[in-house]
Short mmCIF file of C-alpha atoms in Angstrom, two decimals:
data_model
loop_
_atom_site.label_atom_id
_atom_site.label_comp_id
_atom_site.label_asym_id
_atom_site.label_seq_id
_atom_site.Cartn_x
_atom_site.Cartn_y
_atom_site.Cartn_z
CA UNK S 1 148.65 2.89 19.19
CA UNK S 2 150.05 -0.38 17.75
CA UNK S 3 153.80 -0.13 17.57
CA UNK S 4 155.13 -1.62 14.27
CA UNK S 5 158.02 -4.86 14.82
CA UNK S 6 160.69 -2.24 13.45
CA UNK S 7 159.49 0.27 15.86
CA UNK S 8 159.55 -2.72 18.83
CA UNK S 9 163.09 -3.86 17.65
CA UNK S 10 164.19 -0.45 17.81
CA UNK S 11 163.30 -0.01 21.81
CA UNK S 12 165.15 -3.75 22.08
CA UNK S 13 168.16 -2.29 20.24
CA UNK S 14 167.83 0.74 23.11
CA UNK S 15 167.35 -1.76 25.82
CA UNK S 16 170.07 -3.92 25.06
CA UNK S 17 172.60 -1.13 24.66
CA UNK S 18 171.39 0.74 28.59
CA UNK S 19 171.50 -3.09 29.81
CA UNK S 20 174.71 -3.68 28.69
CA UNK S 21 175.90 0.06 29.49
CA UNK S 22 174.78 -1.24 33.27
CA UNK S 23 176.45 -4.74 33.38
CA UNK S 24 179.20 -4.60 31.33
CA UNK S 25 182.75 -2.81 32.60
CA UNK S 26 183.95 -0.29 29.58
CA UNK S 27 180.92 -0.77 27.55
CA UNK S 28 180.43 3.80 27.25
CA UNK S 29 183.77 4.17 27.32
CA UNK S 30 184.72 6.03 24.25
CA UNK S 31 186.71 3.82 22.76
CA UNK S 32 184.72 0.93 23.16
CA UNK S 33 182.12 2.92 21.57
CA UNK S 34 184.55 4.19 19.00
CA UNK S 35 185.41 0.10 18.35
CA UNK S 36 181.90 -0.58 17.94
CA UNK S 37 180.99 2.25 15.13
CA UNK S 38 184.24 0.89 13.55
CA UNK S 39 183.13 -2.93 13.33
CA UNK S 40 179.16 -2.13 12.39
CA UNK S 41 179.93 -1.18 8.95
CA UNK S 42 181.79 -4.35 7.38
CA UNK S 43 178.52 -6.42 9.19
CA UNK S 44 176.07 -4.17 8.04
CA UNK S 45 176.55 -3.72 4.68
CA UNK S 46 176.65 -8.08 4.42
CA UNK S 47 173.51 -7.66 6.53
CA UNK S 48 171.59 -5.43 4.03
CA UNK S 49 173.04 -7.53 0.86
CA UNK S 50 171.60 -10.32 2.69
CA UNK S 51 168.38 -8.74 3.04
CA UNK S 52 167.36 -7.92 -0.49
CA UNK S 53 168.56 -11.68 -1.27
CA UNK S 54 165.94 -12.81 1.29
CA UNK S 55 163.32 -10.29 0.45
CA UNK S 56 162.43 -12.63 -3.17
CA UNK S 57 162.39 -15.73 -0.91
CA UNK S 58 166.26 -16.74 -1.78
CA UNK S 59 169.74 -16.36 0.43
CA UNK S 60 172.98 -16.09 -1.11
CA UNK S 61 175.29 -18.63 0.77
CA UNK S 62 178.20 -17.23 -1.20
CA UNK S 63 177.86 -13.42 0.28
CA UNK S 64 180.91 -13.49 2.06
CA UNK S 65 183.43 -15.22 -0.17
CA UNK S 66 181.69 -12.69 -3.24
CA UNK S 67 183.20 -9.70 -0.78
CA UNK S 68 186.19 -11.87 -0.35
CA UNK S 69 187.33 -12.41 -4.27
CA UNK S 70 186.65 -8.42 -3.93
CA UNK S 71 188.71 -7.58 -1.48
CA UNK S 72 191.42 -9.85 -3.50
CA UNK S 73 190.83 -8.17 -6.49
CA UNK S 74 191.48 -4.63 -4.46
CA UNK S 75 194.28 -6.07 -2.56
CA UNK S 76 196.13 -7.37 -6.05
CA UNK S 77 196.05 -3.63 -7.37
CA UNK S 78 196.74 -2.08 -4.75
CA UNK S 79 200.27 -4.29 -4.42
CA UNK S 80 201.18 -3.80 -7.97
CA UNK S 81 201.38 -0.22 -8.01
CA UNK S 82 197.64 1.17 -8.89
CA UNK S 83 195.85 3.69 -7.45
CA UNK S 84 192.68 3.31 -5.08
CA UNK S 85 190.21 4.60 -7.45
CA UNK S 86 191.35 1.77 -9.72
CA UNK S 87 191.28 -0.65 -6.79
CA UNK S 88 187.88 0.30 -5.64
CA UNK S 89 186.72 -0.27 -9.49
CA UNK S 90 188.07 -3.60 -9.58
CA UNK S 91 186.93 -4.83 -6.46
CA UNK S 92 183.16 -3.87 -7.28
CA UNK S 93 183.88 -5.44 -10.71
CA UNK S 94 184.91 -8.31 -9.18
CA UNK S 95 181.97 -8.69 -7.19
CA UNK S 96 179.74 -7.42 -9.68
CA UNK S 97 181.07 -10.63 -11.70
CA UNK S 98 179.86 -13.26 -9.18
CA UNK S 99 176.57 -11.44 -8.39
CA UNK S 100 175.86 -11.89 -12.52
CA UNK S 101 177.25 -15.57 -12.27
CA UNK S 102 174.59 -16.49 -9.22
CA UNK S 103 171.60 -14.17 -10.60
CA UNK S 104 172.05 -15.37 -14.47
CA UNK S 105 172.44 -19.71 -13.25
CA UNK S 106 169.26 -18.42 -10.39
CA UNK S 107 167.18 -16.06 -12.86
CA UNK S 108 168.08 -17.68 -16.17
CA UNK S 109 168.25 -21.25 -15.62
CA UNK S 110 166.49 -21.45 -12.77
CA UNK S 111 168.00 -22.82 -9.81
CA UNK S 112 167.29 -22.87 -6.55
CA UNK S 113 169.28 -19.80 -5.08
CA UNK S 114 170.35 -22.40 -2.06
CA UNK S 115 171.94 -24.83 -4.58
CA UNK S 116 173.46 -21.91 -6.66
CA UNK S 117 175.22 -20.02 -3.88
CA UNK S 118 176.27 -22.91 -2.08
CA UNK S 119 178.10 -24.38 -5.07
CA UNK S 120 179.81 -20.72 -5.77
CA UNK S 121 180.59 -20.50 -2.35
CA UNK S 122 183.15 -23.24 -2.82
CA UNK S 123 183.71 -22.26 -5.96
CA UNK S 124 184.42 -18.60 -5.23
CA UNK S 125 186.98 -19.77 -2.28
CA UNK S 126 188.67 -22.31 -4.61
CA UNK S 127 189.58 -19.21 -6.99
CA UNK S 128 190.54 -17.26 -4.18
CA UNK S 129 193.05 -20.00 -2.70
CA UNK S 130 194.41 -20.35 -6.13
CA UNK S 131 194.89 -16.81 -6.24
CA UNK S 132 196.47 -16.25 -2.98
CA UNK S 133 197.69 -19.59 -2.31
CA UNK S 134 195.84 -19.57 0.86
CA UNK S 135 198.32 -16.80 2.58
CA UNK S 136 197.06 -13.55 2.98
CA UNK S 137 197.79 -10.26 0.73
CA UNK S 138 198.83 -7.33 2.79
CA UNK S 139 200.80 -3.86 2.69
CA UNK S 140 198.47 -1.44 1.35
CA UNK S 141 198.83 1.89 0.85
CA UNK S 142 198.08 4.49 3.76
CA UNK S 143 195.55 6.62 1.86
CA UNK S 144 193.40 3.30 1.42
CA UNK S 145 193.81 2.63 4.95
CA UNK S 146 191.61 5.78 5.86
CA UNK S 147 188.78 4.35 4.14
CA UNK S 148 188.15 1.34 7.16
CA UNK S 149 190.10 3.44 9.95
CA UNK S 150 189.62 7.36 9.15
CA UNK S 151 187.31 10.03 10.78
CA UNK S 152 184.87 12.43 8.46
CA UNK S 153 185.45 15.94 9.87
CA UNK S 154 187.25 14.05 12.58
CA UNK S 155 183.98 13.14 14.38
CA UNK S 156 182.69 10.14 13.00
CA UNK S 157 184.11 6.99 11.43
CA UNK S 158 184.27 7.23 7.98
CA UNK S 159 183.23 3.63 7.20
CA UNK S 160 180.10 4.67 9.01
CA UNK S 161 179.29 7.26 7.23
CA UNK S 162 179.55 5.20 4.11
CA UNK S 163 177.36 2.66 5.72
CA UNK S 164 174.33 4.97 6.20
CA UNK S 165 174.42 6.44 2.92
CA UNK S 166 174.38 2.77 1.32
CA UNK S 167 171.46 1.92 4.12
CA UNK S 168 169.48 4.91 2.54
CA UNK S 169 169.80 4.06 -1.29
CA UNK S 170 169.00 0.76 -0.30
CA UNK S 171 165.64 1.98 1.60
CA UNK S 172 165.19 4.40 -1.67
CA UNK S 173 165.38 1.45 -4.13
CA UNK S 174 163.42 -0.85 -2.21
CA UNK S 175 160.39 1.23 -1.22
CA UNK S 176 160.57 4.60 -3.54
CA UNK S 177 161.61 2.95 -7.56
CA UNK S 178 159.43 0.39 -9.87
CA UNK S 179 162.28 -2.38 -9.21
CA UNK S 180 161.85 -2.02 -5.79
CA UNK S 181 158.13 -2.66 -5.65
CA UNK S 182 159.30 -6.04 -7.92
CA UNK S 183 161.12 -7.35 -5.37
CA UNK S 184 158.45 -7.59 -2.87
CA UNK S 185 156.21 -8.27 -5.27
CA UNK S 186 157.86 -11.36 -6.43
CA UNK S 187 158.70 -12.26 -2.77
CA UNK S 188 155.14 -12.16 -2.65
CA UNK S 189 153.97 -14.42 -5.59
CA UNK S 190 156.57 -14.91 -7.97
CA UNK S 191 153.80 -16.38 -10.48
CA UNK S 192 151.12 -13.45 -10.04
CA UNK S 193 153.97 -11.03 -10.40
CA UNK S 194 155.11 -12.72 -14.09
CA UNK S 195 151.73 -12.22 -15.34
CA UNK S 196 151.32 -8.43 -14.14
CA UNK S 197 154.14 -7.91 -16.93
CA UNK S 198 156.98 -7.86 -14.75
CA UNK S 199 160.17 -9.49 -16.06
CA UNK S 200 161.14 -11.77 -12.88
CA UNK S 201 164.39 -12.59 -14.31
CA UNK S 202 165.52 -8.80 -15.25
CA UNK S 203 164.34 -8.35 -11.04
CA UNK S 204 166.63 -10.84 -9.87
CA UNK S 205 169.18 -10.22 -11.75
CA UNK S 206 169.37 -6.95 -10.24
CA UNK S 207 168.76 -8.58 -6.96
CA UNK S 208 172.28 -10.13 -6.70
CA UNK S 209 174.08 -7.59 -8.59
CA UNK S 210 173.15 -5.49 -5.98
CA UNK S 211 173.63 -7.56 -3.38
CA UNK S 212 176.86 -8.37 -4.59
CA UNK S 213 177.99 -4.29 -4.70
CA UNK S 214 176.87 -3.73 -0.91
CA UNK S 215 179.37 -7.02 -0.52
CA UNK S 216 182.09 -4.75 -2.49
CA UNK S 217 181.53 -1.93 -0.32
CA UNK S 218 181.89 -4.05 2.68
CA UNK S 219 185.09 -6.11 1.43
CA UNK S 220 186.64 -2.48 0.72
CA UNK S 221 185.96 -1.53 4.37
CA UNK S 222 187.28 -4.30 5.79
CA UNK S 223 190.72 -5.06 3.60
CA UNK S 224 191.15 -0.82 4.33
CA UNK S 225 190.78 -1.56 8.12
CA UNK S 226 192.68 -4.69 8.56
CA UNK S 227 195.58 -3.98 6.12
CA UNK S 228 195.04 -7.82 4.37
CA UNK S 229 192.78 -9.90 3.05
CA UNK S 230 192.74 -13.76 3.08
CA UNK S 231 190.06 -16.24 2.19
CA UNK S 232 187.92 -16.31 5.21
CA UNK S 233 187.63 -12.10 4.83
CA UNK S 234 184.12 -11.61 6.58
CA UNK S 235 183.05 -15.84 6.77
CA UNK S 236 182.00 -14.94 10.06
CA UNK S 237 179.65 -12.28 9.23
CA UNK S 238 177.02 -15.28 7.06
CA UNK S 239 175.08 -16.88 9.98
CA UNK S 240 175.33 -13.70 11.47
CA UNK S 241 173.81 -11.44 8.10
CA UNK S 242 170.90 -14.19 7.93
CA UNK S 243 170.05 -13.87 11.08
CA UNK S 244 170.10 -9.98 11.38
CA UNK S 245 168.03 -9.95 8.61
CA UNK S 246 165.50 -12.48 9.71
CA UNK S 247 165.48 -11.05 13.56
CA UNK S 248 164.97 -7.41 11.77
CA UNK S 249 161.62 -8.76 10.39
CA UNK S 250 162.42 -9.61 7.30
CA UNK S 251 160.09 -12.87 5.78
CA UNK S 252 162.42 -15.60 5.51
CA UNK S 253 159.83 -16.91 2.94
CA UNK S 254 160.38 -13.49 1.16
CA UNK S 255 157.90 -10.65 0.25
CA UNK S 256 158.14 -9.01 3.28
CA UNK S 257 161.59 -7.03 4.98
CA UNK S 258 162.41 -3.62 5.64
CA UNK S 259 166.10 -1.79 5.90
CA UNK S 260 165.45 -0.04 9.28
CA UNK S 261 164.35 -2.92 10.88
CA UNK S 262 168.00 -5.07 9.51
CA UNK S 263 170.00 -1.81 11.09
CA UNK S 264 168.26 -2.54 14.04
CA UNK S 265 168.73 -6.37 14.34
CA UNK S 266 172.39 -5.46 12.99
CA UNK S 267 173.03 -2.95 15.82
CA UNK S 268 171.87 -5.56 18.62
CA UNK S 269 174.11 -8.18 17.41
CA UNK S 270 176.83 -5.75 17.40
CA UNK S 271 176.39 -4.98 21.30
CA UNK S 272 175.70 -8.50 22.37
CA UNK S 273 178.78 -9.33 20.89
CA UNK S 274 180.62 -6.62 22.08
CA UNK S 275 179.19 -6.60 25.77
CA UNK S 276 179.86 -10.47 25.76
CA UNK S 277 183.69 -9.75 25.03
CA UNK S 278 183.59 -7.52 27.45
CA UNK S 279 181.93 -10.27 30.13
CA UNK S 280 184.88 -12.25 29.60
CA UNK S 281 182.96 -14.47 27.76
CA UNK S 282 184.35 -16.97 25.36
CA UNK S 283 184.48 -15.77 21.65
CA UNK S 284 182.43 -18.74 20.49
CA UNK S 285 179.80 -18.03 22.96
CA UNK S 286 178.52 -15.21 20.58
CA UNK S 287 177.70 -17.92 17.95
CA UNK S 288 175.64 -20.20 20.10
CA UNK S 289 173.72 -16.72 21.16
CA UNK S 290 173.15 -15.62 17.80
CA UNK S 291 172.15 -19.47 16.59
CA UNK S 292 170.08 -19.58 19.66
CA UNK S 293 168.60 -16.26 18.87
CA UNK S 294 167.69 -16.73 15.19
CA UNK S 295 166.32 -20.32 15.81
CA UNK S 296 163.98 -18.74 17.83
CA UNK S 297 162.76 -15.89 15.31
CA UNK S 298 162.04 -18.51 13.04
CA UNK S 299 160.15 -20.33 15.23
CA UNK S 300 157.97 -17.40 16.81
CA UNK S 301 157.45 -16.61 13.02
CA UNK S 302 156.58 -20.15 12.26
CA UNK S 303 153.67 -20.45 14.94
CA UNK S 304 152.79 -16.45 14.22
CA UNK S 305 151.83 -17.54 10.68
CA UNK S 306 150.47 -20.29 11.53
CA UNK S 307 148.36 -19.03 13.64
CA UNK S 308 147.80 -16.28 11.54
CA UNK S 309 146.53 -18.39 8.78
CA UNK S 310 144.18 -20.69 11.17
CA UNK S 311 142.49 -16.97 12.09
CA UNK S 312 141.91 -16.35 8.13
CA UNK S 313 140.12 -19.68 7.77
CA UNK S 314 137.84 -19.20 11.16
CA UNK S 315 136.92 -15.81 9.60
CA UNK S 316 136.49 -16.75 6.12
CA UNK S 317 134.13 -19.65 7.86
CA UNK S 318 132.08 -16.99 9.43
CA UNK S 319 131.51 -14.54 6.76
CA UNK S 320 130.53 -17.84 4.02
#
């Protein structure tokens, strides 16, 4: 039986984890493990916004600083006396925002998505330095705090909880709903999906809206678990999302990309870098794996379409 690449990432997910569980001193101890399921969340959910971005042949360069003007616009309510359902509101209003701003100038106008997010990327961090003044905003209240660093039913992280469910609706929307089956569609063949009826701009629009909520969701974990927020919240977590989403099979030229397969690539990044700390290994190390690592997806992708496509022709020669 022919294992699919989710199914083979998967058993690499379980081998890195008993390889590392070998090698590296601490790596079952419980609260290693508990630091782990802590830090997976905030990476995850940038992962999966990543993802969908990807999955209609775009990226979203601007990812992290979208959950970072979030987190900012949580962090600004939360210090002037409102409540955390009101900050939680803002901050996905905030993000929801820049997600309209990059799908209407990609969608609408019709920009590259490159171009679009790389020039809100600056332009999201220049409103956030003008905003904070480039200091960070801290002091939040200890009920928020539960949301990055609290237990459900004392067991499991709460963040991780939160997490899963948004991995779910994700797999839901993608693979289960009419909008979903647009996506991949016009990942596919953006042309062949206009003239099937489908309204590619009303698609991508959604697209980074919704990238731009799982980016909320994220920004919310991570300003509850640090206390603060500052303008590099998350920066390091954008090589790192593209190439958890590209190493978890998803077609960097789009049309193809599944959530399991992102929670797997997301979950082997998470104990590389944690088993590397734990090495002794310099922090900046982890980069130059995880470049290293998603040079080299690309590239076995690169030569397996190619070679791929040079099968089609020799078969398409034979049966003419």
């Amino acid at each position: 039986m022919k294992l699919s690449k989710e199914s083979v990432l998967g058993l690499i997910a379980l081998a890195t984890f008993l390889l590392l569980a070998v090698i590296a001193p601490g790596f079952l101890s419980s609260n290693n493990i508990n630091s782990m399921m802590f830090q997976l969340p905030e990476f995850g959910l940038i992962a999966l916004a990543m993802m969908v971005v990807i999955v209609t042949g775009g990226i979203d360069l601007s990812i992290t600083y979208i959950a970072a003007l979030s987190g900012v616009g949580a962090a600004l309510m939360l210090t002037n006396g409102y409540g955390i359902l009101p900050a939680i509101i803002v901050a996905i209003l905030f993000a929801l925002a820049c997600g309209a701003f990059n799908g209407f100038v990609v969608s609408k106008i019709g920009v590259s998505p490159i171009l679009v997010t790389l020039g809100t990327m600056v332009l999201f961090e220049g409103i956030i330095l003008a905003i904070t003044k480039g200091s960070s905003i801290s002091g939040f209240s200890e009920g928020y705090s539960l949301i990055g660093n609290g237990y459900y039913l004392g067991l499991v992280p709460l963040s991780i909880v939160i997490f899963a469910v948004f991995a779910i609706i994700t797999a839901i929307l993608l693979s289960k709903t009419s909008w979903g089956r647009s996506v991949y569609m016009y990942g596919s063949n953006e042309t062949a999906t206009l003239f099937s009826g489908v309204k590619n701009s009303r698609v991508l629009m959604k697209v980074y809206l919704y990238a731009s909520l799982l980016a909320a969701i994220s920004a919310i974990i991570m300003t509850s678990r640090y206390n603060s927020v500052k303008v590099d919240l998350g920066s390091s977590y954008l090589l790192q999302s593209v190439a958890a989403a590209v190493l978890g099979g998803t077609n960097i030229h789009g049309g193809y990309g599944k959530v399991i397969g992102t929670v797997y690539a997301v979950m082997i990044f998470q104990f590389i870098r944690n088993g590397l700390n734990l090495l002794g290994f310099h922090s900046s190390l982890v980069d130059v794996v995880i470049g290293a690592i998603l040079i080299l997806v690309l590239a076995m992708n690169f030569f397996s379409d190619k070679f791929k496509k040079i099968a089609e022709t020799k078969n398409a020669g034979k049966a003419a």
